[in-house]
Amino acid sequence: MSKSVIQVPVVEIREVAEGIFRLTISAPEWSRTARAGQFVNIQIPQRNDLLWRRPFSVHSVDPVRGTLDILFAVAGRGSAALSEHKAGDSLNVLGLLGNCFTWTADLQEIIIAAGGLGIAPFILLLQQLENWPGKKTLFLGFRSSRQACCMQQLGALGAEMVLTTEDGSLGHRGLITTPLDDYLASLDKNGKRMLFLCGPTPMMRAVRELTQKYDIPAQVTVENRMACGFGACVGCPVELAQPREDGQTYMLACKDGPVFPLQEIVFND
Amino acid sequence: MSKSVIQVPVVEIREVAEGIFRLTISAPEWSRTARAGQFVNIQIPQRNDLLWRRPFSVHSVDPVRGTLDILFAVAGRGSAALSEHKAGDSLNVLGLLGNCFTWTADLQEIIIAAGGLGIAPFILLLQQLENWPGKKTLFLGFRSSRQACCMQQLGALGAEMVLTTEDGSLGHRGLITTPLDDYLASLDKNGKRMLFLCGPTPMMRAVRELTQKYDIPAQVTVENRMACGFGACVGCPVELAQPREDGQTYMLACKDGPVFPLQEIVFND
Amino acid sequence: MTDLSTNIGRLRLDNPVLTASGTFGYAEEFADFYDLNRLGGVVTKTVTLEPRPGNKPPRICETPAGMINSIGLPNAGVEQFIAQKWPFLQQLKTAVIVNVAGKTPDDFVRAVEKLEVLQGIAAYELNYSCPNVKEGGLSFSSNARIAEQVTALVRAVTQRPLITKLTPNVTSISEIGRACEGAGADAVSAINTLVGMAIDIHTRKPRIASITGGLSGPAIRPVALAKVYELVKALTIPVIGIGGIMTAEDALEFILAGAAAVQIGTANFMNPVAALQVVEGLQRHCEEENILRLMELRGAVQVG
Amino acid sequence: MTDLSTNIGRLRLDNPVLTASGTFGYAEEFADFYDLNRLGGVVTKTVTLEPRPGNKPPRICETPAGMINSIGLPNAGVEQFIAQKWPFLQQLKTAVIVNVAGKTPDDFVRAVEKLEVLQGIAAYELNYSCPNVKEGGLSFSSNARIAEQVTALVRAVTQRPLITKLTPNVTSISEIGRACEGAGADAVSAINTLVGMAIDIHTRKPRIASITGGLSGPAIRPVALAKVYELVKALTIPVIGIGGIMTAEDALEFILAGAAAVQIGTANFMNPVAALQVVEGLQRHCEEENILRLMELRGAVQVG
Ligand SMILES: Cc1cc2nc3c(=O)[nH]c(=O)nc-3n(C[C@H](O)[C@H](O)[C@H](O)COP(=O)(O)OP(=O)(O)OC[C@H]3O[C@@H](n4cnc5c(N)ncnc54)[C@H](O)[C@@H]3O)c2cc1C
Ligand SMILES: Cc1cc2nc3c(=O)[nH]c(=O)nc-3n(C[C@H](O)[C@H](O)[C@H](O)COP(=O)(O)OP(=O)(O)OC[C@H]3O[C@@H](n4cnc5c(N)ncnc54)[C@H](O)[C@@H]3O)c2cc1C
Ligand SMILES: Cc1cc2nc3c(=O)[nH]c(=O)nc-3n(C[C@H](O)[C@H](O)[C@H](O)COP(=O)(O)O)c2cc1C
Ligand SMILES: Cc1cc2nc3c(=O)[nH]c(=O)nc-3n(C[C@H](O)[C@H](O)[C@H](O)COP(=O)(O)O)c2cc1C
Ligand code: FES
Ligand code: FES
């Protein structure tokens, strides 16, 4: 798929939870071709002092309307400016960037572990998996019910869901790793499964330990700082746990990723 | 009058002619104390890459509503961003800055020469002169009727008006200096008069020649580039035609001006 | 109550926020906006032995996140400074640092000698960026030998704290800093502006009459921080950080890098209360992070 | 049709817009976005004799109107460059300039010797900013004697046009430029990045793992323009202007200051079609102003 820069209208923007926005843009081609894990890189026009674009995962698509959604949190200056957009405003978007989650035909189950905004890429993933015959189990954790989002979309997408909040205001109280640990322990050892992960670094570390403990292959999507998003600046390295055969010790988050085999990479921060 | 920085709402903004906007802010104190020639220095919040505030003359005031107007043209990045403001938006404004037009009690007539946006400070001047007994004559020139503004306000302010446009689309065709020359020639030499001037540099040069020719004292307001607007950066010098007694060769546009005796200064650009 | 105080050699400041020379006039220009005694101190516009008219306009232009200036150190000379500006400055309870420049080493010495009669000057800051005609246009500040010589000569005529202000336009700022330290400077301040230029493509003229000028503002902050960090590692005397500081967060970067104080420059133009807001922001930061003495953070950057 | 062509010594370019080393990969990364042959030329990412892994993350951070990078010249070495990257580059009809760096003078010579076998390299650009361990961490580019030596050694092994890329982090860039000219360089390019630093006040860590890095982007444009203007006055060989060029207007400032060509760096990240838009903007400017040959504007800045 060739990358391009498009100038597109905002179709809709909604605050779906506290400080969390879903922004819909018109992008007919991408709405048909986007794969879960891929991202777009958005110019923030109001903030001429911000040099870089801001990267966001493709959250979901509607190929019929020709739209693409991102789900984002107000984390700083750029996302704050983005959240002030209105329907009809024009955005300069670079996409589709990065690789995607992949699975083989012989899998029995896909387990998704998402922390907070880490849910973003998985709506598209579940859309892609709509007619997939295997089992889909989603472990989803939020800090509290105030940050919870995507419940409605998830309801329609046919995954079994385990929900936690740190304060117990929705679902089980605690971190997602507790029920995930129990669940992985309960599984028979011979089934072919894959775990997909997206969330904050401490969660990624914890889930990595679990996948090691239960020997489950896993893919993770990383969120490195990015100046370009398409391999030009070499500023977004992901360290490999083992150097590759050709001696390379780093991969690029934007080009070789953002999805990586969980065991193969080192979390630097 | 002590200077201050205030955070105030935009009360109204209107495009009053092609690319020319009148912006009204709430500023009760300044609406009572502003004098014609003084200016405010406005931060452009949308444009974080623009370091400097943008200076604009006080255009008119409404002490009853407690508002102050500026009249501005879209000249570049900052004024373009300013023009996109809406009523209710908040602006950070530094004021009141600079000196003002002054006149003595014994004058018979005040002659105003304004080119284009140069009309901006003179509405306030005419407001101040409302009960002044002398004669007020306004020479006002625009490029064409499309840029003409303030006609309604001027109607109510009791000045005799000579209007020109370069393309003849309103008033006399040509430059303001032609009728001004005729008018000055027609005056008796003994009357006490003062001319107030604001306009583009070529016009200021031409009017200076006329005031020399007819020996009429005049004051002009200048629009130097300004980093601060209150004497701190020393970046806005106005060159004196004759060094002062203490040897000084420059005055500051923002602090010693922006109003200067027309004969005493040199136009550098 | 958090302790924001800091020491520049023997000079104790209530807080580390100073104003940068040439951006704060002689302080009077800012008296309308806030109580100047809330600052750690003020640094005056550069004073020279003889009056200087300043450069031809245009003297300033705006650049991305910065500005270029070539003001030319206009001032009425040290005698008029004493007569006209000192009476106001003398009333201030905060530290008043007088910035001095000259075309020759002797100019510096004679200007400082005249200032020595004034009671209450907290320190001198020597501005070496004035072009030195004798040495072929090179500024004092880009030559370690000359910087050393001027510092030593001024050191000989005053007991007051001496701060030498360094230019970033050199291969090794720490070499110059070490020369000043060796010659008896009590502190260095860095950075002065970077040499910069801009052209109006429509008129095809330089945007500054003197062709090149000094770049300041947020654009240069990363350069300033790198130079301050280099100086802190190389010197034992305190370093005062200057360059693009707009907020308390920016000031903290310099303190973490090891600066004992900071100066607010260009920010004063955009926001006349900027320096006060930096003081308040530092106070707030300490309260939020339970820091009892701000200077605990000095040099606390975690490297390696 | 306006003539946008320019000459860098013997090298003729269809237009003066090149891409800056390290910001355009090996060109392939941009092939999706536009026809690369519309550029005056491309400069490759730095190639070194031996493979280099690059620096630890974080390697980049954003600053006001700029960014800091410390990528560390990761590349697979000159042999892998020839095997993996050259096949794509070779197909381009536009000028391909290969940027070379080394830790020792000998590294430069051996890398260039290996590249000599390739048909179609338009020129070499020598990147002297790689820290030279032998000379105590000083980069080649900040020492005129070493810059001269490396230039002369490489000059001896190739007939191809040689461009030496200069660092701005020196007291006198024209001194280094003159040394390169004297040693046989066909052109100089300037500037490489300014040394810069930023600290995350919350983690108290430098924002770049290597503590300091290189500042680029619009923030540094005024510095770049001043250095280019200084070089143009001091040298007889062409100067290629680099630093914060985002638009055709920015490029024109450099051409008016005397640059024979320009390189687009950081802009490529924000806007992948930036370099093409500069070409188009220069074309449009010439048409609007009735300029038949763009290079009529070279050095046309009106001073005094
Ligand atoms: C491939 C990819 C996909 C992403 N998908 C999503 C998504 O779907 N939804 C979402 O809300 N966010 C996502 N992010 C993170 C998002 O890009 C950052 O939150 C955003 O760039 C912050 O910009 P800002 O201007 O608001 O914050 P800034 O003001 O720039 O910074 C605020 C804080 O965030 C940190 N930060 C800035 N940029 C990044 C970054 N790229 N990665 C990590 N930390 C950063 C800064 O260091 C600072 O501490 C993704 C990032 C990547 C790389
Ligand atoms: C005391 C004073 C009073 C003024 N009153 C008014 C007024 O009442 N109405 C009005 O429309 N304008 C007024 N101006 C001019 C106004 O400040 C400028 O038009 C405005 O700052 C341009 O900003 P910008 O960001 O839109 O343009 P920029 O993008 O910054 O520049 C556009 C062009 O305008 C030039 N320019 C920028 N700033 C100035 C300046 N301060 N003076 C002259 N040229 C400049 C630039 O060199 C450039 O060529 C006044 C200026 C001063 C100093
Ligand atoms: C308009 C202007 C005038 C200046 N004048 C002086 C001066 O007279 N003496 C001096 O030592 N530094 C002078 N400087 C340099 C500042 O003190 C400061 O070192 C520099 O601007 C960097 O800080 P900043 O980025 O916070 O402005 C001046 C700077 C500006 C912008
Ligand atoms: C991320 C990044 C990587 C760079 N890598 C190199 C490099 O490998 N070799 C080199 O000579 N210059 C390198 N540079 C410097 C640029 O080529 C250029 O000289 C500098 O960035 C200034 O131009 P700009 O402001 O347009 O980016 C790099 C710059 C950046 C931002
Ligand atoms: S963000 Fe530029 S290479 Fe990955
Ligand atoms: S604008 Fe700063 S002194 Fe006049």
XYZ file of C-alpha atoms in Angstrom, chain D residues 1-195:
195
model
C 9.858 28.219 -18.948
C 12.046 29.462 -16.138
C 15.553 28.066 -15.866
C 16.020 26.783 -12.332
C 19.341 25.099 -13.010
C 22.477 25.664 -10.996
C 26.053 24.472 -10.900
C 27.958 23.070 -7.955
C 31.392 23.259 -9.488
C 31.302 20.827 -12.398
C 28.030 19.328 -11.234
C 24.986 20.731 -13.009
C 21.643 20.395 -11.229
C 18.247 20.902 -12.879
C 17.190 22.865 -9.858
C 18.875 23.870 -6.608
C 16.726 21.760 -4.276
C 18.524 18.849 -2.627
C 17.477 16.804 0.366
C 19.655 16.884 3.482
C 21.542 13.832 4.654
C 19.820 11.831 7.352
C 16.416 13.315 6.683
C 15.577 11.532 3.448
C 16.744 7.988 4.132
C 18.112 6.496 0.959
C 15.353 8.262 -1.026
C 13.262 5.085 -1.277
C 11.280 6.141 1.785
C 9.897 9.087 -0.209
C 9.192 7.336 -3.506
C 5.545 6.824 -2.512
C 5.001 10.553 -2.219
C 6.320 11.991 -5.478
C 8.566 11.536 -8.476
C 12.027 11.937 -6.965
C 13.447 13.021 -10.315
C 11.758 16.374 -9.857
C 14.352 17.224 -7.226
C 17.678 18.822 -8.021
C 19.209 15.873 -6.249
C 19.178 13.715 -3.170
C 21.846 13.378 -0.513
C 21.910 9.972 1.134
C 21.965 9.209 4.809
C 25.539 9.084 6.036
C 27.435 5.966 4.980
C 30.400 4.768 7.047
C 33.062 2.190 6.336
C 31.845 -0.186 9.021
C 28.248 -0.811 10.131
C 27.024 1.325 13.043
C 24.086 0.419 15.284
C 23.121 3.986 16.120
C 22.509 5.506 19.527
C 20.319 4.338 22.375
C 16.769 5.734 22.487
C 15.360 8.284 23.037
C 17.062 9.741 19.988
C 14.778 12.671 19.221
C 12.784 15.372 20.953
C 10.719 18.340 19.884
C 11.757 21.892 20.821
C 10.292 25.310 20.001
C 10.176 25.436 16.177
C 12.823 22.731 16.102
C 13.936 19.308 17.178
C 16.994 17.694 18.708
C 18.342 14.442 17.331
C 21.101 12.092 18.242
C 20.621 9.252 15.841
C 24.249 8.198 15.826
C 24.636 7.603 12.091
C 23.189 4.072 12.108
C 23.901 2.382 8.811
C 24.839 -1.017 7.559
C 28.271 0.074 6.306
C 29.460 0.951 2.833
C 29.361 -2.611 1.509
C 25.752 -3.134 2.476
C 24.983 0.330 1.109
C 26.298 -0.821 -2.246
C 24.427 -4.106 -2.079
C 21.104 -2.922 -0.650
C 20.614 0.775 -1.248
C 22.489 1.575 -4.418
C 20.276 -0.432 -6.806
C 17.337 1.876 -6.072
C 19.419 5.052 -6.070
C 21.104 4.123 -9.318
C 17.793 4.190 -11.155
C 17.196 7.832 -10.285
C 17.768 10.379 -13.021
C 18.366 13.144 -10.509
C 21.787 13.743 -8.945
C 22.636 11.301 -6.172
C 25.131 12.652 -3.672
C 26.524 10.137 -1.213
C 27.239 11.454 2.268
C 30.251 9.820 3.930
C 31.598 9.983 7.472
C 34.356 8.288 9.412
C 36.050 8.211 12.771
C 39.517 8.676 11.275
C 40.759 10.311 8.078
C 41.539 6.837 6.810
C 37.894 5.766 7.297
C 36.818 8.505 4.899
C 39.368 7.520 2.306
C 38.542 3.825 2.417
C 34.786 4.404 2.279
C 35.155 6.684 -0.740
C 37.497 4.219 -2.432
C 34.799 1.553 -2.153
C 32.180 3.915 -3.554
C 34.386 4.809 -6.520
C 33.406 1.593 -8.296
C 29.772 2.698 -8.518
C 28.682 4.357 -11.746
C 26.523 7.402 -11.366
C 27.414 8.982 -8.038
C 27.096 12.719 -8.714
C 29.231 13.875 -5.805
C 30.384 13.041 -2.308
C 29.422 15.050 0.714
C 31.859 14.633 3.594
C 30.224 14.809 7.003
C 32.867 15.951 9.473
C 30.536 16.001 12.469
C 31.223 12.446 13.559
C 33.096 12.624 16.874
C 36.747 11.819 16.375
C 37.878 9.669 19.249
C 41.584 10.083 18.513
C 41.487 13.863 18.679
C 39.829 13.751 22.087
C 36.198 13.841 21.005
C 36.591 16.977 18.935
C 34.738 16.629 15.677
C 36.781 16.998 12.496
C 34.662 19.913 11.537
C 35.713 22.168 14.375
C 39.399 22.048 13.553
C 40.591 23.649 10.331
C 43.790 21.630 10.189
C 42.001 18.282 10.382
C 39.249 19.346 7.979
C 41.968 20.319 5.531
C 43.771 17.032 5.968
C 40.685 14.854 5.432
C 39.609 16.883 2.418
C 43.035 16.575 0.836
C 43.216 12.826 1.462
C 39.808 12.191 -0.086
C 40.606 14.587 -2.931
C 43.536 12.375 -3.785
C 41.377 9.299 -4.371
C 38.492 10.697 -6.396
C 37.831 12.948 -9.365
C 34.205 13.368 -8.410
C 32.859 16.642 -7.021
C 33.576 16.889 -3.326
C 31.334 18.787 -0.938
C 32.422 19.274 2.645
C 29.623 19.715 5.149
C 30.424 22.197 7.888
C 29.319 22.443 11.476
C 28.084 25.780 12.854
C 29.486 25.025 16.320
C 32.707 26.937 15.761
C 34.071 30.411 16.273
C 34.811 30.886 12.582
C 33.053 28.711 10.020
C 34.772 30.575 7.198
C 38.175 29.548 8.519
C 37.156 25.893 8.210
C 35.552 26.584 4.840
C 38.730 28.185 3.528
C 40.764 25.213 4.708
C 38.462 22.863 2.774
C 38.588 25.085 -0.300
C 42.362 25.125 -0.116
C 42.470 21.339 0.111
C 40.435 20.907 -3.061
C 36.774 20.828 -2.068
C 34.438 21.761 -4.929
C 31.792 23.159 -2.618
C 30.835 23.425 1.030
C 27.447 22.735 2.532
C 26.295 24.411 5.741
C 25.008 24.017 8.287
C 24.903 20.778 10.137
C 22.963 20.888 13.413
C 23.690 23.115 16.426
C 24.558 21.377 19.670
